[in-house]
Amino acid sequence: DTLELLSVNYKEKFISKIWNVLIFPFLKMEPILYSKNTVDSSLYSLIYKRGNKNIFIKSLSIKNIFSANIASDEIYDFSLFVKKKLEIIYPNHIKKTIVFFGESLNPSDEYIDFVNHCLRYIEKFFPNHVYLYKQHPNDQGECKLIDLGLFTIYNNKTTAEFFALEKFGELAYCFGVASTSVRSSIDMGVQSYYLFEMYKNFSKEFYKAIVGLTTGIPKEAFVGSFESPPASYKIPINANMVIEGLEKIRRLIQD
């Protein structure tokens, strides 16, 4: 699977070669190929050099929380379950914070203008909130070019998952153009929204990649117009399915 991946418009980055020669052997870690798409620079891939199938004896796939059926090799995403437990422990937090997740793309003037429209849209339809702009850990300049307006930059370059845990009692909504952090936020129980459907300048390859990463979430999570607020939707939780998934993990560890 590694050779097939690299032969289809992907080329290993020079920094990846340095890691695999100098760093991973020293740490006794499996070499990982970091490759960029030669057609669309916004696409990348990480894959074990020996091939994932040659490394993992058994594996489980995490299924979306909105999925009704779970196969034998799948588990129900339990990050929302963790979030609900935290809310029980800390019940009195006021949810007044809205976060916008930035991207790691090389920003064009058109894209910066679009992000500015997104921020003004949020300010218009969600007044009287605390507004945070969380720059991507690999920000390529978007953070410095946008018009923040009422937004304040969240400077801690942590992952979206740790960010959500840190702010779990405060987050009212999350937004992003195409950030995978939006999907992670939904999985953790925060009503979140994608705005990429309104941006027309993504390459076909990148747009397809976004659509693939967002399958299975409610249609209400996709904003289609700046003229009206997004629709509200509910995020389900099925404790029994979560417990079944944890039991699958336990059995794999014991085998």
Short mmCIF file of C-alpha atoms in Angstrom, two decimals:
data_model
loop_
_atom_site.label_atom_id
_atom_site.label_comp_id
_atom_site.label_asym_id
_atom_site.label_seq_id
_atom_site.Cartn_x
_atom_site.Cartn_y
_atom_site.Cartn_z
CA ASP A 1 0.00 0.00 0.00
CA THR A 2 2.97 2.35 0.52
CA LEU A 3 4.22 2.01 -3.06
CA GLU A 4 0.72 2.46 -4.43
CA LEU A 5 0.26 5.67 -2.44
CA LEU A 6 3.56 7.19 -3.51
CA SER A 7 2.96 6.39 -7.17
CA VAL A 8 -0.26 8.42 -7.35
CA ASN A 9 0.80 12.06 -7.31
CA TYR A 10 2.61 11.86 -3.96
CA LYS A 11 6.27 12.59 -3.23
CA GLU A 12 8.08 12.17 0.07
CA LYS A 13 9.16 15.43 1.71
CA PHE A 14 12.86 16.05 2.38
CA ILE A 15 12.16 16.51 6.10
CA SER A 16 10.59 13.05 6.12
CA LYS A 17 13.84 11.57 4.82
CA ILE A 18 15.76 13.31 7.61
CA TRP A 19 13.39 11.91 10.24
CA ASN A 20 13.72 8.40 8.85
CA VAL A 21 17.52 8.50 8.74
CA LEU A 22 18.41 10.45 11.89
CA ILE A 23 15.48 10.55 14.31
CA PHE A 24 13.25 7.47 14.07
CA PRO A 25 16.11 4.91 14.22
CA PHE A 26 17.56 6.66 17.27
CA LEU A 27 14.18 6.54 19.03
CA LYS A 28 13.59 2.97 17.80
CA MET A 29 10.43 4.06 16.05
CA GLU A 30 8.90 2.75 12.83
CA PRO A 31 9.81 4.95 9.83
CA ILE A 32 6.89 7.08 8.62
CA LEU A 33 6.67 8.62 5.16
CA TYR A 34 5.41 12.20 5.08
CA SER A 35 4.40 12.88 1.49
CA LYS A 36 2.90 15.89 -0.28
CA ASN A 37 0.62 15.74 -3.29
CA THR A 38 2.44 16.96 -6.40
CA VAL A 39 -0.78 18.21 -7.98
CA ASP A 40 -2.43 19.87 -4.99
CA SER A 41 0.00 21.19 -2.36
CA SER A 42 -2.75 21.35 0.28
CA LEU A 43 -2.96 17.53 0.35
CA TYR A 44 -0.55 15.33 2.30
CA SER A 45 -0.30 11.80 3.60
CA LEU A 46 1.36 10.00 6.51
CA ILE A 47 1.92 6.26 6.20
CA TYR A 48 4.28 3.72 7.73
CA LYS A 49 7.18 2.94 5.40
CA ARG A 50 6.78 -0.83 5.79
CA GLY A 51 3.06 -0.51 5.12
CA ASN A 52 0.35 -0.43 7.74
CA LYS A 53 -0.73 -4.01 7.05
CA ASN A 54 2.80 -5.26 7.81
CA ILE A 55 2.89 -3.54 11.20
CA PHE A 56 -0.50 -3.99 12.77
CA ILE A 57 -1.68 -7.51 13.59
CA LYS A 58 -5.17 -6.29 14.48
CA SER A 59 -6.90 -2.97 14.15
CA LEU A 60 -10.24 -1.32 14.82
CA SER A 61 -11.83 1.55 12.94
CA ILE A 62 -13.61 4.36 14.75
CA LYS A 63 -17.15 4.83 13.42
CA ASN A 64 -18.94 8.14 13.37
CA ILE A 65 -21.22 8.85 16.33
CA PHE A 66 -24.18 9.26 13.97
CA SER A 67 -23.77 5.76 12.56
CA ALA A 68 -26.52 3.27 13.34
CA ASN A 69 -24.59 0.06 12.64
CA ILE A 70 -21.20 -1.06 13.94
CA ALA A 71 -19.27 -3.89 12.25
CA SER A 72 -17.10 -6.38 14.14
CA ASP A 73 -13.92 -4.41 13.37
CA GLU A 74 -15.43 -1.01 14.24
CA ILE A 75 -16.03 0.87 17.47
CA TYR A 76 -18.31 3.76 18.26
CA ASP A 77 -16.46 7.06 18.79
CA PHE A 78 -16.33 7.53 22.56
CA SER A 79 -14.91 11.06 22.77
CA LEU A 80 -18.44 12.41 23.26
CA PHE A 81 -18.88 9.99 26.15
CA VAL A 82 -15.76 11.47 27.80
CA LYS A 83 -17.14 14.97 27.24
CA LYS A 84 -20.44 14.09 28.92
CA LYS A 85 -18.60 12.70 31.93
CA LEU A 86 -16.59 15.92 32.24
CA GLU A 87 -19.79 17.96 32.18
CA ILE A 88 -21.08 15.94 35.11
CA ILE A 89 -17.89 16.68 37.05
CA TYR A 90 -17.94 20.40 36.14
CA PRO A 91 -21.63 21.28 35.71
CA ASN A 92 -21.59 25.04 36.23
CA HIS A 93 -19.54 26.34 33.31
CA ILE A 94 -21.24 28.92 31.08
CA LYS A 95 -21.06 28.08 27.37
CA LYS A 96 -20.41 31.46 25.80
CA THR A 97 -17.31 30.80 23.69
CA ILE A 98 -17.24 30.38 19.91
CA VAL A 99 -14.06 29.18 18.23
CA PHE A 100 -13.09 29.44 14.58
CA PHE A 101 -10.43 26.94 13.49
CA GLY A 102 -7.84 28.24 11.03
CA GLU A 103 -6.30 26.25 8.18
CA SER A 104 -2.74 25.32 7.21
CA LEU A 105 -3.22 26.35 3.56
CA ASN A 106 -1.06 28.92 1.80
CA PRO A 107 -3.68 31.71 1.88
CA SER A 108 -4.61 33.58 -1.27
CA ASP A 109 -6.26 37.00 -1.22
CA GLU A 110 -9.55 35.34 -2.19
CA TYR A 111 -9.31 32.88 0.67
CA ILE A 112 -8.49 35.55 3.26
CA ASP A 113 -11.48 37.55 2.05
CA PHE A 114 -13.65 34.47 2.46
CA VAL A 115 -12.41 33.83 6.01
CA ASN A 116 -13.17 37.46 6.86
CA HIS A 117 -16.73 36.94 5.62
CA CYS A 118 -16.97 33.83 7.81
CA LEU A 119 -15.89 35.73 10.92
CA ARG A 120 -18.34 38.58 10.27
CA TYR A 121 -21.09 35.98 9.69
CA ILE A 122 -20.44 34.46 13.11
CA GLU A 123 -20.38 37.85 14.81
CA LYS A 124 -23.67 38.80 13.15
CA PHE A 125 -25.73 35.71 13.93
CA PHE A 126 -24.13 34.81 17.26
CA PRO A 127 -23.87 38.08 19.19
CA ASN A 128 -22.78 38.45 22.80
CA HIS A 129 -20.28 35.59 22.80
CA VAL A 130 -16.59 35.25 23.47
CA TYR A 131 -14.89 34.82 20.09
CA LEU A 132 -11.66 32.85 19.69
CA TYR A 133 -9.62 32.29 16.54
CA LYS A 134 -7.50 29.18 16.96
CA GLN A 135 -4.71 29.24 14.44
CA HIS A 136 -3.60 25.98 12.88
CA PRO A 137 -0.41 24.57 14.47
CA ASN A 138 1.10 24.74 10.98
CA ASP A 139 -0.32 28.15 10.09
CA GLN A 140 1.01 29.43 6.77
CA GLY A 141 0.12 33.10 7.24
CA GLU A 142 -3.67 33.10 7.56
CA CYS A 143 -3.54 34.23 11.20
CA LYS A 144 -1.65 37.44 10.39
CA LEU A 145 -3.69 38.35 7.30
CA ILE A 146 -7.29 38.03 8.46
CA ASP A 147 -9.40 40.82 9.94
CA LEU A 148 -10.05 39.47 13.44
CA GLY A 149 -12.83 41.92 14.32
CA LEU A 150 -14.25 40.74 17.66
CA PHE A 151 -12.12 37.60 17.62
CA THR A 152 -9.08 37.08 19.82
CA ILE A 153 -6.23 34.80 18.79
CA TYR A 154 -5.82 31.67 20.89
CA ASN A 155 -2.04 31.32 20.80
CA ASN A 156 -1.60 27.86 22.32
CA LYS A 157 -0.77 25.59 19.36
CA THR A 158 -2.35 22.50 20.86
CA THR A 159 -4.51 19.98 19.01
CA ALA A 160 -8.24 20.51 18.64
CA GLU A 161 -8.94 17.58 20.94
CA PHE A 162 -6.87 18.99 23.81
CA PHE A 163 -8.31 22.42 23.12
CA ALA A 164 -11.86 21.04 23.42
CA LEU A 165 -11.00 19.30 26.68
CA GLU A 166 -9.48 22.49 28.06
CA LYS A 167 -12.48 24.61 27.03
CA PHE A 168 -15.15 21.89 27.26
CA GLY A 169 -17.33 23.78 29.72
CA GLU A 170 -17.19 27.04 27.76
CA LEU A 171 -17.63 26.07 24.11
CA ALA A 172 -21.00 26.98 22.64
CA TYR A 173 -20.17 26.48 18.94
CA CYS A 174 -17.20 25.71 16.68
CA PHE A 175 -16.70 26.84 13.10
CA GLY A 176 -14.16 26.24 10.37
CA VAL A 177 -13.89 26.35 6.60
CA ALA A 178 -12.57 22.83 6.10
CA SER A 179 -10.70 22.04 9.30
CA THR A 180 -10.82 18.47 10.60
CA SER A 181 -11.10 20.11 14.02
CA VAL A 182 -14.75 20.78 13.23
CA ARG A 183 -15.35 17.05 12.90
CA SER A 184 -13.44 16.39 16.14
CA SER A 185 -15.54 19.02 17.93
CA ILE A 186 -18.78 17.38 16.80
CA ASP A 187 -17.49 14.03 18.03
CA MET A 188 -16.88 15.64 21.42
CA GLY A 189 -20.43 16.96 21.61
CA VAL A 190 -20.01 20.58 20.50
CA GLN A 191 -22.45 21.83 17.87
CA SER A 192 -20.08 22.78 15.04
CA TYR A 193 -20.29 23.95 11.45
CA TYR A 194 -18.36 23.70 8.15
CA LEU A 195 -18.28 26.61 5.70
CA PHE A 196 -16.34 25.08 2.79
CA GLU A 197 -19.42 24.59 0.57
CA MET A 198 -19.53 28.35 -0.04
CA TYR A 199 -15.89 28.62 -1.13
CA LYS A 200 -15.49 27.93 -4.84
CA ASN A 201 -11.71 28.09 -5.28
CA PHE A 202 -10.63 24.78 -3.75
CA SER A 203 -9.17 22.27 -6.19
CA LYS A 204 -11.38 19.32 -7.08
CA GLU A 205 -8.98 16.95 -5.31
CA PHE A 206 -9.01 18.97 -2.09
CA TYR A 207 -12.78 19.39 -2.17
CA LYS A 208 -13.24 15.63 -2.58
CA ALA A 209 -10.90 15.03 0.34
CA ILE A 210 -12.97 17.35 2.55
CA VAL A 211 -16.22 15.68 1.55
CA GLY A 212 -14.70 12.29 2.35
CA LEU A 213 -13.70 13.45 5.83
CA THR A 214 -17.13 14.89 6.57
CA THR A 215 -19.35 12.00 5.55
CA GLY A 216 -21.94 10.86 8.03
CA ILE A 217 -22.47 14.10 9.91
CA PRO A 218 -25.82 15.95 9.72
CA LYS A 219 -26.55 18.17 6.72
CA GLU A 220 -27.31 20.95 9.22
CA ALA A 221 -23.60 21.10 10.05
CA PHE A 222 -22.84 22.60 6.61
CA VAL A 223 -23.43 26.33 6.18
CA GLY A 224 -24.68 27.15 2.69
CA SER A 225 -25.32 30.88 2.87
CA PHE A 226 -24.08 33.97 4.67
CA GLU A 227 -27.64 35.34 4.66
CA SER A 228 -29.17 33.16 7.39
CA PRO A 229 -27.97 31.47 10.59
CA PRO A 230 -27.10 27.77 10.54
CA ALA A 231 -29.73 25.28 11.63
CA SER A 232 -29.50 23.73 15.06
CA TYR A 233 -29.08 19.96 15.36
CA LYS A 234 -28.72 17.35 18.08
CA ILE A 235 -25.67 15.18 18.71
CA PRO A 236 -26.65 11.71 19.92
CA ILE A 237 -24.92 9.60 22.51
CA ASN A 238 -25.40 5.86 22.92
CA ALA A 239 -23.68 4.70 26.09
CA ASN A 240 -24.25 1.02 25.31
CA MET A 241 -22.44 1.31 21.96
CA VAL A 242 -19.57 3.10 23.67
CA ILE A 243 -19.27 0.33 26.25
CA GLU A 244 -19.35 -2.32 23.51
CA GLY A 245 -16.47 -0.57 21.76
CA LEU A 246 -14.41 -0.41 24.92
CA GLU A 247 -15.06 -4.11 25.41
CA LYS A 248 -13.71 -4.82 21.91
CA ILE A 249 -10.54 -2.91 22.76
CA ARG A 250 -10.18 -4.87 26.01
CA ARG A 251 -10.50 -8.21 24.17
CA LEU A 252 -7.90 -7.20 21.58
CA ILE A 253 -5.44 -6.22 24.30
CA GLN A 254 -5.94 -9.53 26.09
CA ASP A 255 -5.60 -11.70 22.95
#
